[in-house]
Every structure is written in structure tokens, then in C-alpha cells.
Coordinates of C-alpha atoms in Angstrom, one line a residue:
M7 CA -49.7 25.1 12.0
S8 CA -50.1 28.5 11.7
P9 CA -53.0 30.1 13.2
K10 CA -56.1 30.4 10.4
P11 CA -57.0 33.8 9.6
D12 CA -60.3 35.1 10.2
D13 CA -62.8 37.0 8.1
S14 CA -60.4 40.4 8.4
G15 CA -57.8 38.8 7.2
V16 CA -55.6 38.9 10.5
N17 CA -54.4 36.0 12.6
N18 CA -55.8 35.3 15.7
N19 CA -52.8 35.7 17.7
Q20 CA -51.1 38.2 16.2
S21 CA -47.2 38.3 15.8
D22 CA -45.1 40.1 17.2
W23 CA -44.2 41.8 13.5
I24 CA -48.0 42.9 13.1
K25 CA -47.6 44.5 16.3
S26 CA -44.8 46.1 15.6
Y27 CA -46.6 48.1 12.9
V28 CA -49.6 48.3 14.8
D29 CA -47.0 50.2 17.3
S30 CA -45.6 52.4 15.2
P31 CA -46.9 55.0 12.8
E32 CA -43.6 56.0 11.2
K33 CA -43.6 51.6 10.1
Q34 CA -47.0 52.2 8.5
Q35 CA -46.1 54.9 6.5
Q36 CA -42.9 53.6 5.5
L37 CA -44.8 50.2 4.7
Y38 CA -47.7 52.4 2.6
R39 CA -44.3 53.6 0.6
R40 CA -43.4 50.5 -0.3
T41 CA -46.5 49.0 -1.1
L42 CA -47.1 51.9 -3.7
W43 CA -43.8 51.2 -5.3
I44 CA -44.4 47.5 -5.3
V45 CA -48.7 48.0 -6.7
V46 CA -46.7 50.4 -9.5
I47 CA -44.3 47.7 -10.8
S48 CA -46.9 45.4 -11.0
Q49 CA -49.7 47.8 -12.9
I50 CA -47.0 48.6 -15.5
F51 CA -47.1 44.8 -16.6
G52 CA -50.7 44.6 -15.6
G53 CA -51.5 47.7 -17.9
A54 CA -50.0 46.0 -20.7
G55 CA -52.6 43.0 -20.6
L56 CA -55.4 45.1 -20.1
A57 CA -54.9 46.7 -23.2
A58 CA -54.7 43.9 -25.6
G59 CA -58.5 43.1 -24.9
I60 CA -59.9 46.6 -25.5
T61 CA -57.9 47.0 -28.9
V62 CA -58.4 44.1 -30.9
G63 CA -61.1 41.8 -28.8
A64 CA -63.7 43.3 -31.0
L65 CA -62.1 43.0 -33.8
L66 CA -60.8 39.3 -33.6
A67 CA -64.6 38.9 -32.5
Q68 CA -65.6 40.4 -36.1
D69 CA -63.0 38.2 -38.1
M70 CA -64.3 34.9 -36.2
L71 CA -68.2 35.7 -36.4
G72 CA -68.4 37.2 -39.8
T73 CA -70.6 39.9 -38.4
D74 CA -70.3 43.6 -36.9
S75 CA -73.8 42.7 -34.4
F76 CA -71.8 41.0 -31.6
A77 CA -68.6 42.9 -32.3
G78 CA -69.3 43.5 -28.9
V79 CA -69.1 40.2 -27.4
P80 CA -65.8 39.8 -26.3
V81 CA -65.5 43.3 -24.3
A82 CA -68.8 42.0 -22.7
L83 CA -67.7 39.0 -22.1
F84 CA -64.2 39.8 -20.4
T85 CA -65.5 42.6 -18.8
L86 CA -68.5 40.1 -17.4
G87 CA -65.7 37.9 -16.3
S88 CA -64.1 40.7 -14.7
A89 CA -67.4 41.2 -12.4
G90 CA -67.2 37.5 -11.0
A91 CA -63.6 38.2 -11.0
A92 CA -63.6 41.1 -8.6
L93 CA -65.8 40.0 -6.4
V94 CA -63.8 36.5 -6.1
V95 CA -60.2 39.0 -5.8
G96 CA -62.1 41.2 -3.4
R97 CA -63.2 38.0 -1.1
L98 CA -59.5 36.4 -0.8
S99 CA -58.1 39.9 -0.6
Q100 CA -60.2 40.4 2.3
R101 CA -59.3 37.0 4.0
Y102 CA -56.0 36.2 3.0
G103 CA -54.7 40.0 2.1
R104 CA -54.1 41.8 -0.8
R105 CA -50.9 39.9 -1.8
F106 CA -52.6 36.3 -2.8
G107 CA -55.9 37.6 -4.2
L108 CA -54.4 40.2 -6.7
A109 CA -51.6 37.7 -7.5
T110 CA -54.5 35.0 -7.9
G111 CA -56.1 37.1 -10.5
F112 CA -53.6 38.3 -12.7
L113 CA -52.2 34.7 -13.2
A114 CA -55.7 33.5 -14.2
G115 CA -55.9 36.4 -16.1
G116 CA -52.7 35.3 -18.0
I117 CA -53.9 31.9 -18.2
G118 CA -57.3 33.4 -19.9
A119 CA -54.8 35.3 -22.4
I120 CA -53.4 31.9 -23.7
G121 CA -56.7 30.3 -24.3
V122 CA -57.5 33.4 -26.6
V123 CA -54.4 32.4 -28.8
I124 CA -55.5 29.0 -28.7
A125 CA -58.9 30.0 -29.8
A126 CA -57.8 31.8 -32.6
L127 CA -55.1 29.1 -33.6
T128 CA -58.1 27.0 -33.8
N129 CA -60.2 29.3 -34.8
N130 CA -62.8 27.7 -31.4
I131 CA -65.2 30.3 -31.1
Y132 CA -66.3 28.7 -27.8
L133 CA -63.1 28.4 -26.8
L134 CA -62.8 32.2 -27.6
F135 CA -65.8 32.8 -25.4
A136 CA -64.5 31.0 -22.7
S137 CA -60.9 32.3 -22.1
L138 CA -62.1 35.5 -22.7
L139 CA -64.1 35.1 -19.5
I140 CA -61.2 34.0 -17.5
Y141 CA -59.0 36.4 -18.8
G142 CA -61.3 39.0 -17.5
F143 CA -59.9 38.4 -14.3
G144 CA -56.4 40.4 -15.0
T145 CA -59.1 43.4 -16.0
A146 CA -60.4 43.2 -12.6
T147 CA -57.4 42.4 -10.7
N148 CA -55.9 45.5 -12.3
L149 CA -58.9 47.5 -11.2
Q150 CA -58.6 46.1 -7.9
A151 CA -55.1 47.0 -7.4
R152 CA -55.7 50.5 -6.8
Y153 CA -57.5 50.0 -3.7
A154 CA -53.9 48.5 -2.4
G155 CA -52.2 51.7 -2.4
T156 CA -55.0 53.3 0.1
D157 CA -54.7 50.3 2.8
L158 CA -52.4 52.6 5.1
A159 CA -53.4 55.4 3.3
T160 CA -54.6 58.1 5.7
S161 CA -57.3 60.5 4.6
K162 CA -55.6 63.4 2.9
Q163 CA -53.5 60.8 1.0
R164 CA -56.1 58.4 -0.7
G165 CA -56.8 60.4 -4.1
T166 CA -53.2 60.8 -4.6
A167 CA -52.7 56.9 -3.3
I168 CA -55.4 55.7 -6.0
S169 CA -53.7 58.2 -8.7
I170 CA -50.3 57.0 -8.3
A171 CA -51.5 53.0 -8.9
M172 CA -53.8 53.9 -11.9
V173 CA -50.9 56.2 -13.6
S174 CA -48.5 53.5 -13.1
T175 CA -50.9 51.3 -15.7
T176 CA -50.3 54.2 -18.2
L177 CA -47.1 53.1 -19.3
G178 CA -48.0 49.4 -20.0
A179 CA -51.5 50.2 -21.0
V180 CA -50.0 52.8 -23.7
A181 CA -46.9 51.0 -24.9
G182 CA -49.9 48.0 -25.6
P183 CA -51.8 49.0 -28.1
N184 CA -49.2 50.6 -29.8
L185 CA -47.5 47.3 -29.6
V186 CA -50.4 45.7 -31.6
G187 CA -48.4 46.0 -35.2
V188 CA -45.6 44.9 -34.0
M189 CA -47.4 41.9 -32.3
G190 CA -49.6 41.0 -34.9
K191 CA -46.1 40.7 -36.8
F192 CA -44.6 38.4 -34.2
A193 CA -47.8 36.1 -33.7
T194 CA -47.9 35.9 -37.8
S195 CA -44.0 34.5 -37.7
L196 CA -45.2 31.9 -35.4
G197 CA -48.1 31.0 -37.3
V198 CA -51.1 32.0 -35.1
P199 CA -53.4 34.9 -36.4
A200 CA -52.2 38.8 -36.3
L201 CA -55.0 39.6 -34.1
S202 CA -54.0 37.2 -31.3
G203 CA -50.7 38.9 -31.1
P204 CA -51.6 41.3 -28.2
F205 CA -52.8 38.6 -26.4
I206 CA -49.1 36.7 -26.6
L207 CA -48.2 40.2 -24.3
A208 CA -51.2 40.2 -22.6
A209 CA -50.1 36.5 -21.1
A210 CA -46.4 37.5 -20.4
T211 CA -47.3 40.7 -18.7
Y212 CA -50.3 39.3 -16.4
I213 CA -48.2 36.6 -14.8
V214 CA -45.4 38.7 -14.5
A215 CA -47.5 40.9 -12.4
G216 CA -49.2 38.1 -10.8
L217 CA -45.5 37.3 -9.7
V218 CA -44.4 40.6 -8.4
L219 CA -47.2 40.9 -6.2
L220 CA -46.4 37.1 -5.1
V221 CA -43.5 37.6 -4.1
Y222 CA -42.8 41.0 -3.6
L223 CA -46.1 42.5 -1.4
R224 CA -44.9 41.6 1.8
P225 CA -45.8 42.4 4.7
D226 CA -49.4 42.7 3.6
P227 CA -50.5 46.3 3.7
L228 CA -54.1 44.7 4.2
V229 CA -53.6 42.1 7.3
V230 CA -51.7 45.5 8.5
A231 CA -54.8 47.6 8.3
N232 CA -57.1 45.4 9.7
A233 CA -54.4 44.6 12.7
I234 CA -54.3 48.3 13.3
A235 CA -58.5 48.5 13.0
D236 CA -58.7 46.1 15.4
A237 CA -56.4 47.5 17.8
Q238 CA -58.2 50.6 17.7
I239 CA -61.3 49.7 18.4
K240 CA -60.1 47.7 20.9
N241 CA -58.9 51.0 22.4
V242 CA -62.4 52.5 22.4
S243 CA -64.7 52.1 25.6
N244 CA -67.7 54.5 24.3
L245 CA -70.2 53.0 22.4
V246 CA -70.6 55.9 20.4
D247 CA -66.9 56.0 19.5
T248 CA -67.8 52.5 18.5
T249 CA -70.0 52.5 16.3
S250 CA -68.1 55.0 13.7
H251 CA -66.0 52.0 12.5
T252 CA -69.0 50.6 10.6
N253 CA -69.5 51.4 6.8
N254 CA -71.1 54.8 5.1
N255 CA -74.2 53.0 3.0
R256 CA -75.2 56.6 1.7
G257 CA -71.4 57.3 0.8
I258 CA -70.7 53.8 -1.0
V259 CA -73.9 53.7 -3.0
L260 CA -73.0 57.5 -4.5
G261 CA -69.2 56.2 -5.3
A262 CA -70.5 52.7 -7.0
T263 CA -73.2 54.8 -8.9
V264 CA -70.4 57.5 -10.1
M265 CA -68.2 54.5 -11.3
V266 CA -70.8 52.4 -12.9
I267 CA -72.5 55.3 -15.0
T268 CA -68.8 56.3 -15.7
Q269 CA -67.9 53.0 -16.8
M270 CA -71.1 52.0 -18.8
V271 CA -70.3 55.4 -21.0
M272 CA -66.9 54.9 -21.8
V273 CA -66.8 51.1 -22.4
A274 CA -69.9 51.3 -25.0
I275 CA -68.0 54.4 -27.4
M276 CA -64.6 52.4 -26.7
T277 CA -65.8 49.2 -27.9
M278 CA -67.5 50.7 -31.0
T279 CA -64.6 53.2 -32.0
T280 CA -62.4 50.7 -32.8
V281 CA -65.2 49.1 -35.5
H282 CA -66.5 52.1 -36.5
M283 CA -62.6 53.1 -37.7
R284 CA -62.0 49.5 -39.4
H285 CA -65.2 50.3 -41.3
H286 CA -63.8 53.6 -42.7
G287 CA -60.4 52.4 -43.8
H288 CA -58.5 53.1 -40.7
G289 CA -55.7 50.4 -40.3
L290 CA -54.5 48.7 -37.2
D291 CA -51.6 50.8 -36.5
E292 CA -54.2 53.8 -36.3
V293 CA -56.7 51.7 -34.4
G294 CA -53.4 51.0 -31.9
M295 CA -52.8 54.9 -31.8
V296 CA -55.9 55.9 -31.2
I297 CA -56.7 53.7 -28.3
G298 CA -53.2 54.2 -27.1
L299 CA -54.4 57.6 -26.5
H300 CA -57.3 56.9 -25.3
V301 CA -55.9 54.7 -22.5
A302 CA -53.1 57.4 -21.5
A303 CA -55.9 59.6 -21.1
M304 CA -57.4 57.0 -18.7
Y305 CA -54.6 56.9 -16.4
L306 CA -51.8 59.4 -17.2
P307 CA -53.5 62.3 -15.8
S308 CA -54.3 60.7 -12.7
L309 CA -51.7 62.5 -10.3
V310 CA -53.3 65.3 -10.7
T311 CA -56.7 64.4 -10.5
G312 CA -56.0 62.8 -7.1
V313 CA -54.5 66.0 -5.9
L314 CA -57.7 67.7 -7.1
V315 CA -60.1 65.4 -5.5
D316 CA -58.2 65.4 -2.5
K317 CA -58.3 69.5 -2.4
F318 CA -61.4 70.1 -4.3
G319 CA -64.0 67.3 -3.1
R320 CA -65.4 64.2 -4.4
M321 CA -68.9 65.8 -5.8
V322 CA -66.8 68.8 -7.7
M323 CA -65.2 66.0 -9.8
T324 CA -68.5 64.0 -10.0
I325 CA -69.4 67.0 -12.0
A326 CA -66.2 67.4 -14.0
A327 CA -66.5 63.8 -15.1
G328 CA -70.2 64.3 -16.3
A329 CA -69.4 67.6 -18.2
T330 CA -66.3 65.7 -19.6
L331 CA -68.1 62.5 -20.4
M332 CA -70.8 64.3 -22.3
A333 CA -68.6 66.8 -24.3
A334 CA -66.3 63.6 -25.4
A335 CA -69.9 62.2 -26.9
I336 CA -70.5 65.5 -28.5
V337 CA -67.2 65.5 -29.8
A338 CA -67.4 61.6 -30.9
A339 CA -71.0 62.1 -33.2
V340 CA -69.7 65.2 -35.1
A341 CA -66.0 63.3 -36.0
P342 CA -65.8 62.9 -39.6
A343 CA -65.2 59.1 -39.8
D344 CA -62.1 60.0 -41.9
S345 CA -60.5 62.4 -39.4
M346 CA -57.8 60.7 -36.9
L347 CA -57.1 64.2 -35.3
V348 CA -61.3 64.6 -34.2
L349 CA -61.1 60.8 -33.4
I350 CA -58.5 60.9 -30.8
I351 CA -59.7 64.4 -29.2
A352 CA -63.0 62.4 -28.8
L353 CA -61.4 59.4 -27.3
V354 CA -58.8 61.8 -25.3
L355 CA -61.7 63.3 -23.8
L356 CA -63.5 60.0 -23.1
G357 CA -60.9 58.5 -21.3
L358 CA -60.1 62.1 -19.3
G359 CA -63.9 61.8 -17.8
W360 CA -63.4 58.3 -17.2
N361 CA -60.1 59.0 -15.0
F362 CA -62.6 62.0 -13.2
G363 CA -65.0 59.3 -12.1
L364 CA -63.0 56.2 -11.4
I365 CA -61.1 57.7 -8.7
C366 CA -64.3 60.2 -7.1
G367 CA -65.9 56.9 -6.9
T368 CA -62.6 54.6 -5.9
A369 CA -62.1 57.5 -3.1
L370 CA -65.6 57.3 -2.1
I371 CA -65.8 53.8 -1.7
V372 CA -61.9 54.0 0.5
D373 CA -64.0 56.7 2.3
S374 CA -67.0 55.0 3.6
T375 CA -65.5 51.8 4.2
H376 CA -64.3 50.1 7.8
P377 CA -60.5 48.2 6.6
T378 CA -62.2 45.1 8.2
A379 CA -64.9 45.2 5.6
R380 CA -63.4 47.1 2.9
A381 CA -61.6 44.5 0.3
K382 CA -65.1 42.2 0.5
T383 CA -67.1 45.7 0.0
Q384 CA -64.4 47.0 -3.1
G385 CA -64.9 43.9 -4.8
K386 CA -68.8 43.4 -4.7
V387 CA -68.9 47.6 -5.9
D388 CA -65.9 46.3 -8.3
V389 CA -68.8 43.4 -9.8
L390 CA -71.2 46.5 -10.7
V391 CA -68.8 48.7 -12.1
A392 CA -67.9 45.4 -14.6
L393 CA -71.4 44.2 -14.9
A394 CA -72.1 47.7 -16.2
G395 CA -69.2 47.6 -19.0
A396 CA -70.1 44.4 -19.6
T397 CA -73.6 46.0 -20.8
G398 CA -72.1 49.1 -22.5
G399 CA -69.6 46.5 -24.6
G400 CA -72.1 44.1 -25.0
F401 CA -75.0 46.4 -26.5
S402 CA -73.3 48.7 -28.6
G403 CA -72.6 46.4 -31.6
M404 CA -76.6 46.0 -31.7
F405 CA -77.3 49.4 -30.8
V406 CA -75.0 50.6 -33.5
A407 CA -75.8 48.5 -36.2
L408 CA -79.7 49.5 -35.4
T409 CA -79.0 53.1 -35.6
S410 CA -75.4 54.3 -35.9
Y411 CA -72.0 55.0 -34.2
S412 CA -73.1 59.4 -33.8
T413 CA -76.6 58.0 -31.9
L414 CA -74.4 55.3 -29.5
S415 CA -72.2 57.9 -28.6
L416 CA -75.3 61.0 -27.9
V417 CA -76.7 58.6 -25.8
G418 CA -73.6 57.4 -23.7
G419 CA -73.4 61.3 -23.6
F420 CA -77.0 62.0 -21.9
L421 CA -76.8 59.0 -19.4
S422 CA -73.5 60.6 -18.4
L423 CA -75.6 64.1 -17.5
L424 CA -77.0 61.6 -14.4
L425 CA -74.1 62.2 -12.6
I426 CA -74.9 65.5 -11.8
P427 CA -78.6 64.8 -10.2
V428 CA -76.7 61.9 -8.2
V429 CA -74.4 64.9 -6.7
I430 CA -77.5 67.1 -6.0
W431 CA -79.2 63.8 -4.1
S432 CA -76.1 63.0 -2.2
R433 CA -75.7 66.6 -1.0
N434 CA -79.1 66.9 -0.3
H435 CA -79.0 63.7 1.9
T436 CA -76.0 65.0 3.9
K437 CA -77.4 68.1 5.0

């Protein structure tokens, strides 16, 4: 019987292969590069699964419920599901490694997507809601996978590592919304409602992403990172040096705040854009195009963003995130409903602002955590991020029903400006 891993995910009696990585910086960098490749492949598939819910989730609920007021409920539900999933995946990853935690999350998300298809076929709203919660596991895992690439990254590589993981999501995430029409026809040919078609794609891609990680993410990067951290602690004889191996709570709070505000603003405006477009005569293909470009802006700039975050610092790019989100909100508020071009500009800016905020926040969390507690902390932070998205998505439909899409956009824009005083607070308390 193999020795049981402790809370850090490392066996009490380290095997020789782990020691070979601990003793060799060259092997650590080789594993770092291999891990990034595996994460890239899994994220391509995971991105396609992620795109299904944000593209047609609100429209599916609108059709099944017969009202716009609760159109934001699907996004709220799978985002709420992703909150619980973030905690579960984080704890599984901390105890058993990234491989097991991430694979479990993606496979669960695939099962949830299958449930959504069955719910649409049987017109069972309760099954739809339950399935969307489980589908949220895929959303949470898609985000948590970005951390896997940072486990063995140096402080100067972290922004870039996060970016590589995120930009790889673009291929699937952009393809997903643009396949809405095709998957709708495919679903109809099977006798399933057209709006459930993207969830058929999500089921397949999430399951493939999970299997890729389960089979190929070996050696596990977090297990190796924990072993390296343990070895460093044992080599420290000075108590002052030992205390440096603890979490920086102020940095964690700052990173979490940046991601929470960014997520809430982005989800609220994005969710109601699809409903807003449909009300003004835009078809599914047009909705798919706008959301596809929005998702591209969420992930595609990541390679450049990561370099900027590493070069100019987390604070500068956090301010850029707030300013970009505010610009997106203003454009969305004044956009003529029949103008595809202006709506595309608004949603591209919205995605770009989210990209800046998420990469800055993620880098701050990685900077502020020690490997032996990193995955659990990351999971807890992603719970808050998911709850913020659930709040934004859940209340967006009700808010628009009482006011307007333009008002929602402007409120989101003003909320994004809170990132600036957050940065000022952080700087004042680090002097």
C-alpha cells in the first residue's frame, strides 16, 4: 500500500523520482514547460465547453421559462456551481495534486452539460437548474487550470505562465460560440431543441479535457512544487527566514478584490447583451459572433497582458483593467441596439478589461501564497470570484427588467472604477 499524502499533497516518504526534481533546477524547468503544454491542450477543449453556457444559457432559460426576468438565472446557477466546485477542486488539488483535482472538475462539468441537454429535451426546468450547477464544475476547473502552469514558474515567469494557460482557452472558447448555429442544426437533427446544441459540444469537450489531464499530467506539478518547498524549509535554520514561507494576507485580499470586481462587472453586462440583442432582432449567428469576439478578447490578449503584468507591475495593470471596463460600459450604454459594430466594440473592451483584471489578480494570489497552502487558497479565492459572477448574472436580468440595459452597463462601469481606490489603498499600506 502506497504511503498516504499529507495535506500538502506530498507523500511522507518521498520517492526517488520526486527527489530527482527537487535536486535538479533543469528538470524543474523541463517539467514546467511540459506542464504548460498539457494545460494548453486541455484548455483548448475546456474553452469550447465554457463558451456554451455564456452563449445560449440565458436564451435557453428564456425559452423554457417564457420570461426575461430570470434570463440571468442560468449564468448565476452555473457560476454558483463553479463557486462550490472551486473549493472542491482546490482541496482535491492540494491533497492529491493538480492532475486529480482538475480532471475531476472537467469530467463533472461534462456530466452537467449532458444533464442540460436532457433537461431541454424533456422541458424539465428543475433538471435544468440542477444540471447547470454541476456544469459549473467545468467553469471553475477551466479557471483553476491557469494555476497549474504557475506551480513551477519563477516570480518572473508567473504572469507569462498564466497568460499561456489563458490564451490557449481562446481556440476553443472562440470556436464554441461560432458553432452555435451548426450545433443547433445538429441538435435539431437528433430531435433535441436547437439551443441545447452547444451543450452537446460542451459535454464532449469537457470530458476530453478531463481525460487529457488525467492521463498526461504526470509528474504532477503541484506535488513537485510542494516537495521543493518542503526541502527549502528544511534547509532554513534561521527563524526569520522560516517565517517568510507564509502567506501574504494583504496580497491575497488585493488579488481577490481585483478579480471579484472584474468578474461581477463582466458577467452582468455580458449576460444581458445576448438577451438585449435577441430583443432587437439579432439572430443566433449574430449573437454567437459577438460573444465569440468577446471571449476572444477575454483570452487572446493574455500573452501580451502577462508580459505587461510582469514588466510594469500588478498595480499599473489593475488600473488599466478598471479604465478599460469603464470604457466598455459607456460604449455598451450608448450603443444603438441595431449596430453590430458598436456592440462588438463594447464586448471586446469588456473582455479585455476582464483579461487585465484576472491576470493581475491571479499573479497577486500566486505571489502571496506558499506552495504548501497555495491550491487551497486559490480555491477559496475562486469561490469568491464565482459568487461575484453569480451575483452579477443572477441580478442582471431583474435589474434590466426594472431599468434598462444601458443603466446596467453604466452601473457596472462605475463599479469597475473601484479598482483605482483599491490600488491606492494597497500602495498606502505597503509603504
